[in-house]
Amino acid sequence: MSLKDFFIALSENQFLNNNAKKYGLKMGAASVVAGTNIKEVIESIKELNSHGISCTVDNLGEFVHDQSEATAAKEQILAVIEAIHQEGVDAHISLKPSQLGLDIDYDFCYKNLKEIVALADSYNIFVNFDMENYARLQPSFDLLKELSVDHHNIGTVIQAYFFRAKEDIEKFKNYRLRIVKGAYKEPAEVAYQTKEDIDRNYIELLEYHLLNGKFTSIATHDHTIINHIKQFIADNDIPKDKYEFQMLYGFRRDMQIELAKEGYNFCTYVPFGQDWYGYFMRRLAERPQNLELVVKQVFNKRTNTILGIAAASFALGRLTKRK
Ligand code: FDA
C-alpha cells in the first residue's frame, strides 16, 4: 500500500474523524484549515481579501448519515452566506452534496441545496458544488442541472482523472467550472491512474474550457502547469473575466499573493470547521511532503494521542479486512 492509499484510508475512517473533532485543529491542520467557526473564517477571508484575493468557503463536513446531520450542515452554510453578506467580504460558497444528504435521499438533498442556492442567489453569491467520488458524480451533476432551472449562481468541478471528463465539460460548458486533477482513489475502469495521463488530460481540459466555456477556475498548485496556462492565455487573448486561478488555503501562499499581484484573478479555497480531519488527511495523501506540518507538531501530547489512535485503528482496519 502506498503512502497516498494510507492517508486516503485514514481520511475515510469515521472513528478517527469523530475523535479528531474533540481536539480542535491539531497535527498542523491549523495551517491548512482556517479556523473552527464563522468568526475565525471571516477573519481569514478579510486577510486574504486585503491582498486582492477572493475566497471560496467550505464548511467542512464528513460522514453525514442522517437527516438531522444534513440539516445542521445546511443551517451552518446558510449562516456562512449571511455572514459573507453582512460583512461584505469577497467570498462565495463551496459545498459537497453528500454533506447535504445526497447519500440519504436525493430529493431531501435537492431541497437543502435549493434553500442554500436561493439564499445565496438573493445576495448575488455564487455556490460551487465540489465533486467527490465517482459514485456521487452523476447524481451531483443531476442536482446541478435541476437547480439551474431557477438559479444561475451555481457551478461545479470537473476532475481530469475521469475518462468521461471531456464529455462532462462539453455538457456543462455554459457553467462556471473549476477544473482539478481529482483527489479521490478511483478504479482503472473509470479513471486515469498515472500522473502523466492525468496531467496531460488536465491541460487539455483547461485549454478546451478556456476557449469554449463560460468561466474557468484553474485549480492547481502545479507551477509547471500554471506557467503553461499563463502562456496559453496570453497566446489566445483569453479575457480576464473568463478565468481565475485557485489554490487551497495555506498552500503556496507566496505564489497565491504573487499571482494576484501580477493582476490575475485569484481565489483561495478556504475550509473551516470542526470536521477538519478527513480534509487534512486527503491533503497529506496528495502531497506527503505536507507531513512536515505534522512532524513539527509531533511533541504535542494530544497529537501523539490522535496519531496513536490513527496508527492503531489503521492496523486494526487492515487486520479486519484480511479476515
Ligand atoms: P500535484 O499534487 O499534482 O503536484 C504537482 C506539482 O506541483 C508537484 O510535483 C510540485 O512540484 C508542485 N506542488 C504541488 N503542491 C505544492 C505545494 N503545496 N508546495 C510546493 N509545490 C507544490 N479535488 C476533487 O476531487 N474535487 C474537488 O472538488 C476539488 N476541489 C479543489 C479546489 C481547489 C481550489 C484545489 C486547488 C484543488 C481541489 N481539488 C479537488 C484537489 C485536486 O483534485 C488535486 O488533488 C490537488 O489540487 C493536487 O493536485 P495539484 O494539481 O495541485 O498538484
Short mmCIF file of C-alpha atoms and ligand atoms in Angstrom, two decimals, residues 56 96 128-132 157 159 161 178 180-184 195 199 202 219-223 246-248 251-252 267 269 283 286-287 290, ligand 1:
data_model
loop_
_atom_site.label_atom_id
_atom_site.label_comp_id
_atom_site.label_asym_id
_atom_site.label_seq_id
_atom_site.Cartn_x
_atom_site.Cartn_y
_atom_site.Cartn_z
CA THR A 56 -14.49 30.23 -1.73
CA LYS A 96 -20.31 18.93 -1.02
CA ASN A 128 -19.89 25.78 -6.21
CA PHE A 129 -20.75 22.07 -5.95
CA ASP A 130 -17.48 20.34 -5.14
CA MET A 131 -17.06 16.93 -6.72
CA GLU A 132 -16.49 13.85 -4.62
CA VAL A 157 -15.95 20.83 -10.64
CA GLN A 159 -11.98 16.04 -12.27
CA TYR A 161 -8.64 11.85 -13.93
CA ARG A 178 -13.45 24.58 -11.60
CA VAL A 180 -8.94 19.94 -10.98
CA LYS A 181 -6.88 16.78 -11.34
CA GLY A 182 -9.01 14.78 -8.84
CA ALA A 183 -8.39 13.90 -5.19
CA TYR A 184 -10.05 10.52 -4.57
CA LYS A 195 0.44 11.31 -13.16
CA ASP A 199 -1.59 15.96 -16.19
CA TYR A 202 -5.83 18.21 -17.19
CA ALA A 219 -7.36 24.97 -9.57
CA THR A 220 -3.84 23.63 -9.12
CA HIS A 221 -0.62 24.22 -7.17
CA ASP A 222 1.43 22.88 -10.08
CA HIS A 223 3.72 25.73 -11.19
CA GLN A 246 -7.42 28.85 -7.46
CA MET A 247 -5.37 27.20 -4.72
CA LEU A 248 -6.12 25.79 -1.31
CA PHE A 251 -0.62 26.08 0.19
CA ARG A 252 1.98 28.09 -1.75
CA CYS A 267 -9.44 32.77 -5.46
CA TYR A 269 -10.36 27.78 -1.26
CA ARG A 283 -4.13 16.84 1.64
CA GLU A 286 -1.85 14.35 -2.28
CA ARG A 287 1.47 15.58 -1.04
CA ASN A 290 2.87 18.08 3.93
P1 FDA B 1 0.02 17.95 -7.73
O1 FDA B 1 -0.25 17.34 -6.39
O2 FDA B 1 -0.29 17.15 -8.96
O3 FDA B 1 1.52 18.43 -7.77
C1 FDA B 1 2.17 18.78 -8.98
C2 FDA B 1 3.45 19.52 -8.65
O4 FDA B 1 3.13 20.83 -8.16
C3 FDA B 1 4.29 18.89 -7.56
O5 FDA B 1 5.13 17.88 -8.06
C4 FDA B 1 5.06 20.09 -7.04
O6 FDA B 1 6.14 20.38 -7.88
C5 FDA B 1 4.05 21.22 -7.14
N1 FDA B 1 3.29 21.39 -5.87
C6 FDA B 1 2.06 20.90 -5.59
N2 FDA B 1 1.68 21.28 -4.35
C7 FDA B 1 2.68 22.01 -3.85
C8 FDA B 1 2.89 22.68 -2.61
N3 FDA B 1 1.98 22.67 -1.62
N4 FDA B 1 4.06 23.33 -2.42
C9 FDA B 1 5.01 23.35 -3.39
N5 FDA B 1 4.87 22.73 -4.57
C10 FDA B 1 3.73 22.08 -4.81
N6 FDA B 1 -10.40 17.57 -5.96
C11 FDA B 1 -11.60 16.91 -6.13
O7 FDA B 1 -11.59 15.69 -6.39
N7 FDA B 1 -12.77 17.59 -6.02
C12 FDA B 1 -12.82 18.93 -5.77
O8 FDA B 1 -13.92 19.49 -5.70
C13 FDA B 1 -11.59 19.63 -5.60
N8 FDA B 1 -11.55 20.97 -5.36
C14 FDA B 1 -10.34 21.64 -5.32
C15 FDA B 1 -10.30 23.03 -5.21
C16 FDA B 1 -9.08 23.70 -5.28
C17 FDA B 1 -9.05 25.20 -5.16
C18 FDA B 1 -7.87 22.98 -5.46
C19 FDA B 1 -6.54 23.68 -5.58
C20 FDA B 1 -7.91 21.60 -5.55
C21 FDA B 1 -9.12 20.91 -5.46
N9 FDA B 1 -9.15 19.54 -5.54
C22 FDA B 1 -10.38 18.90 -5.70
C23 FDA B 1 -7.92 18.73 -5.37
C24 FDA B 1 -7.28 18.39 -6.71
O9 FDA B 1 -8.06 17.42 -7.38
C25 FDA B 1 -5.84 17.83 -6.53
O10 FDA B 1 -5.94 16.62 -5.80
C26 FDA B 1 -4.89 18.75 -5.82
O11 FDA B 1 -5.05 20.08 -6.23
C27 FDA B 1 -3.44 18.30 -6.08
O12 FDA B 1 -3.10 18.47 -7.42
P2 FDA B 1 -2.25 19.76 -7.95
O13 FDA B 1 -2.62 19.96 -9.36
O14 FDA B 1 -2.50 20.91 -7.05
O15 FDA B 1 -0.72 19.38 -7.81
#
